[in-house]
Tab-separated table of C-alpha atoms in Angstrom:
chain	number	residue	atom	x	y	z
A	74	UNK	CA	-0.022	7.170	2.845
A	75	UNK	CA	-3.224	8.480	4.359
A	76	UNK	CA	-6.589	7.918	2.714
A	77	UNK	CA	-10.270	8.664	2.895
A	78	UNK	CA	-13.120	7.322	0.835
A	79	UNK	CA	-14.394	9.349	-2.107
A	80	UNK	CA	-17.614	8.317	-3.836
A	81	UNK	CA	-16.553	9.561	-7.273
A	82	UNK	CA	-15.128	6.270	-8.578
A	83	UNK	CA	-11.581	7.539	-8.997
A	84	UNK	CA	-8.429	7.583	-6.936
A	85	UNK	CA	-6.930	11.024	-6.418
A	86	UNK	CA	-3.342	11.212	-5.193
A	87	UNK	CA	-1.480	14.195	-3.762
A	88	UNK	CA	1.892	14.623	-2.092
A	89	UNK	CA	2.879	16.857	0.811
A	90	UNK	CA	5.828	17.984	-1.333
A	91	UNK	CA	4.390	20.578	-3.699
A	92	UNK	CA	6.866	19.858	-6.509
A	93	UNK	CA	5.118	16.520	-7.123
A	94	UNK	CA	2.101	16.750	-9.409
A	95	UNK	CA	-1.274	15.425	-8.284
A	96	UNK	CA	-2.547	12.294	-9.987
A	97	UNK	CA	-5.830	10.599	-10.693
A	98	UNK	CA	-6.695	7.124	-11.961
A	99	UNK	CA	-9.722	4.812	-11.997
A	100	UNK	CA	-10.824	3.056	-8.798
A	101	UNK	CA	-10.953	-0.150	-10.858
A	102	UNK	CA	-7.435	-1.638	-10.517
A	103	UNK	CA	-5.254	-2.993	-13.304
A	104	UNK	CA	-4.755	-6.649	-12.421
A	105	UNK	CA	-3.499	-9.830	-14.037
A	106	UNK	CA	-1.946	-10.470	-17.397
A	107	UNK	CA	-2.876	-9.377	-20.894
A	108	UNK	CA	-3.838	-11.754	-23.713
A	109	UNK	CA	-0.161	-12.450	-24.451
A	110	UNK	CA	0.540	-13.467	-20.851
A	111	UNK	CA	2.464	-10.266	-20.101
A	112	UNK	CA	1.962	-8.236	-16.932
A	113	UNK	CA	-0.592	-5.461	-17.440
A	114	UNK	CA	1.127	-2.110	-16.991
A	115	UNK	CA	-0.258	0.925	-15.134
A	116	UNK	CA	0.776	3.198	-17.973
A	117	UNK	CA	0.967	2.669	-21.696
A	118	UNK	CA	4.300	2.783	-23.472
A	119	UNK	CA	5.053	6.343	-24.527
A	120	UNK	CA	2.878	7.874	-21.786
A	121	UNK	CA	4.605	10.264	-19.422
A	122	UNK	CA	5.817	8.609	-16.203
A	123	UNK	CA	4.591	10.059	-12.908
A	124	UNK	CA	5.518	9.317	-9.299
A	125	UNK	CA	1.911	8.367	-8.595
A	126	UNK	CA	2.153	5.400	-10.967
A	127	UNK	CA	3.918	3.676	-8.047
A	128	UNK	CA	0.803	4.348	-5.956
A	129	UNK	CA	-1.298	2.818	-8.726
A	130	UNK	CA	0.972	-0.251	-8.579
A	131	UNK	CA	0.107	-0.529	-4.893
A	132	UNK	CA	-3.574	-0.493	-5.794
A	133	UNK	CA	-3.011	-3.432	-8.153
A	134	UNK	CA	-0.936	-5.251	-5.545
A	135	UNK	CA	-3.638	-4.997	-2.884
A	136	UNK	CA	-6.325	-6.315	-5.229
A	137	UNK	CA	-4.150	-9.125	-6.595
A	138	UNK	CA	-3.263	-10.129	-3.021
A	139	UNK	CA	-6.973	-10.129	-2.134
A	140	UNK	CA	-7.730	-12.329	-5.154
A	141	UNK	CA	-4.960	-14.695	-4.059
A	142	UNK	CA	-6.762	-15.042	-0.736
A	143	UNK	CA	-10.099	-15.738	-2.430
A	144	UNK	CA	-11.524	-12.255	-1.871
A	145	UNK	CA	-12.914	-9.813	-4.416
A	146	UNK	CA	-13.410	-6.416	-2.776
A	147	UNK	CA	-15.408	-3.800	-4.668
A	148	UNK	CA	-13.129	-0.948	-5.775
A	149	UNK	CA	-13.767	2.336	-3.954
A	150	UNK	CA	-12.858	5.834	-4.946
A	151	UNK	CA	-10.237	7.244	-2.586
A	152	UNK	CA	-8.339	10.426	-1.871
A	153	UNK	CA	-4.753	9.682	-0.860
A	154	UNK	CA	-2.085	11.926	0.617
A	155	UNK	CA	1.527	10.794	0.483
A	156	UNK	CA	4.212	11.972	2.863
A	157	UNK	CA	7.670	10.507	3.245
A	158	UNK	CA	11.252	11.256	4.108
A	159	UNK	CA	13.113	8.632	2.070
A	160	UNK	CA	15.389	10.571	-0.317
A	161	UNK	CA	14.393	10.180	-3.970
A	162	UNK	CA	17.083	8.676	-6.229
A	163	UNK	CA	19.366	8.247	-3.228
A	164	UNK	CA	19.736	4.484	-3.525
A	165	UNK	CA	17.429	3.913	-0.539
A	166	UNK	CA	14.543	2.283	-2.416
A	167	UNK	CA	12.100	5.183	-2.222
A	168	UNK	CA	9.979	3.733	-5.022
A	169	UNK	CA	9.699	0.366	-3.275
A	170	UNK	CA	8.815	2.086	-0.001
A	171	UNK	CA	6.063	4.008	-1.801
A	172	UNK	CA	4.684	0.845	-3.407
A	173	UNK	CA	4.643	-0.965	-0.039
A	174	UNK	CA	2.926	1.949	1.716
A	175	UNK	CA	0.411	2.265	-1.124
A	176	UNK	CA	-0.324	-1.468	-1.164
A	177	UNK	CA	-0.979	-1.320	2.568
A	178	UNK	CA	-3.239	1.747	2.239
A	179	UNK	CA	-5.337	0.161	-0.508
A	180	UNK	CA	-5.535	-3.126	1.400
A	181	UNK	CA	-6.761	-1.368	4.542
A	182	UNK	CA	-9.202	0.822	2.593
A	183	UNK	CA	-10.746	-2.327	1.118
A	184	UNK	CA	-10.679	-4.447	4.298
A	185	UNK	CA	-7.984	-6.796	2.984
A	186	UNK	CA	-5.833	-8.254	5.763
A	187	UNK	CA	-2.197	-8.896	4.810
A	188	UNK	CA	0.675	-10.203	6.906
A	189	UNK	CA	3.943	-8.315	6.534
A	190	UNK	CA	5.240	-11.189	4.408
A	191	UNK	CA	2.178	-11.040	2.131
A	192	UNK	CA	2.500	-7.259	1.944
A	193	UNK	CA	6.165	-7.428	0.901
A	194	UNK	CA	5.430	-10.122	-1.676
A	195	UNK	CA	2.425	-8.264	-3.131
A	196	UNK	CA	4.449	-5.041	-3.430
A	197	UNK	CA	7.335	-6.884	-5.070
A	198	UNK	CA	5.039	-8.489	-7.641
A	199	UNK	CA	3.087	-5.352	-8.488
A	200	UNK	CA	6.074	-3.033	-8.886
A	201	UNK	CA	6.624	-4.721	-12.264
A	202	UNK	CA	3.501	-2.878	-13.452
A	203	UNK	CA	5.461	0.365	-13.585
A	204	UNK	CA	8.293	-1.264	-15.521
A	205	UNK	CA	10.759	-2.126	-12.781
A	206	UNK	CA	11.437	-5.493	-11.232
A	207	UNK	CA	13.745	-6.006	-8.310
A	208	UNK	CA	14.514	-9.078	-6.312
A	209	UNK	CA	12.021	-8.371	-3.539
A	210	UNK	CA	14.493	-7.399	-0.816
A	211	UNK	CA	13.647	-3.677	-1.002
A	212	UNK	CA	9.945	-4.382	-0.615
A	213	UNK	CA	10.560	-6.936	2.147
A	214	UNK	CA	12.583	-4.519	4.273
A	215	UNK	CA	9.996	-1.767	3.760
A	216	UNK	CA	7.218	-4.147	4.820
A	217	UNK	CA	8.986	-5.976	7.632
A	218	UNK	CA	11.689	-3.630	8.885
A	219	UNK	CA	11.688	-2.498	12.478
A	220	UNK	CA	13.100	0.577	14.144
């Protein structure tokens, strides 16, 4: 996930694969729990699901990780470009890989330093915001795996 700052106050997301629609969401991340103690979701029930919601999860993960470290970075508008070669729906955790890469991009864009362990944990926690919740192994291998 490559990024550059954009002063417009939104996050714009595109993919190098043209069949994926572009997305846009506020620079202000969705963090924490709602009044009922439930995880705040990146999309409302009934809204159409998009691949870029996983990128938005990464945004939340980076900011929640920063808060956990006692930091409160100011949200910045960004333009992001996503490129990957993990097959979609092939059982290889493409969504987790995207969340990890997005969490890392948002962390770096906002000067938040994360260890690979913190990155994997943040991505695992925030992926629940799109409605999925794994055991953390997919995110850990994406964050800590070596060639």
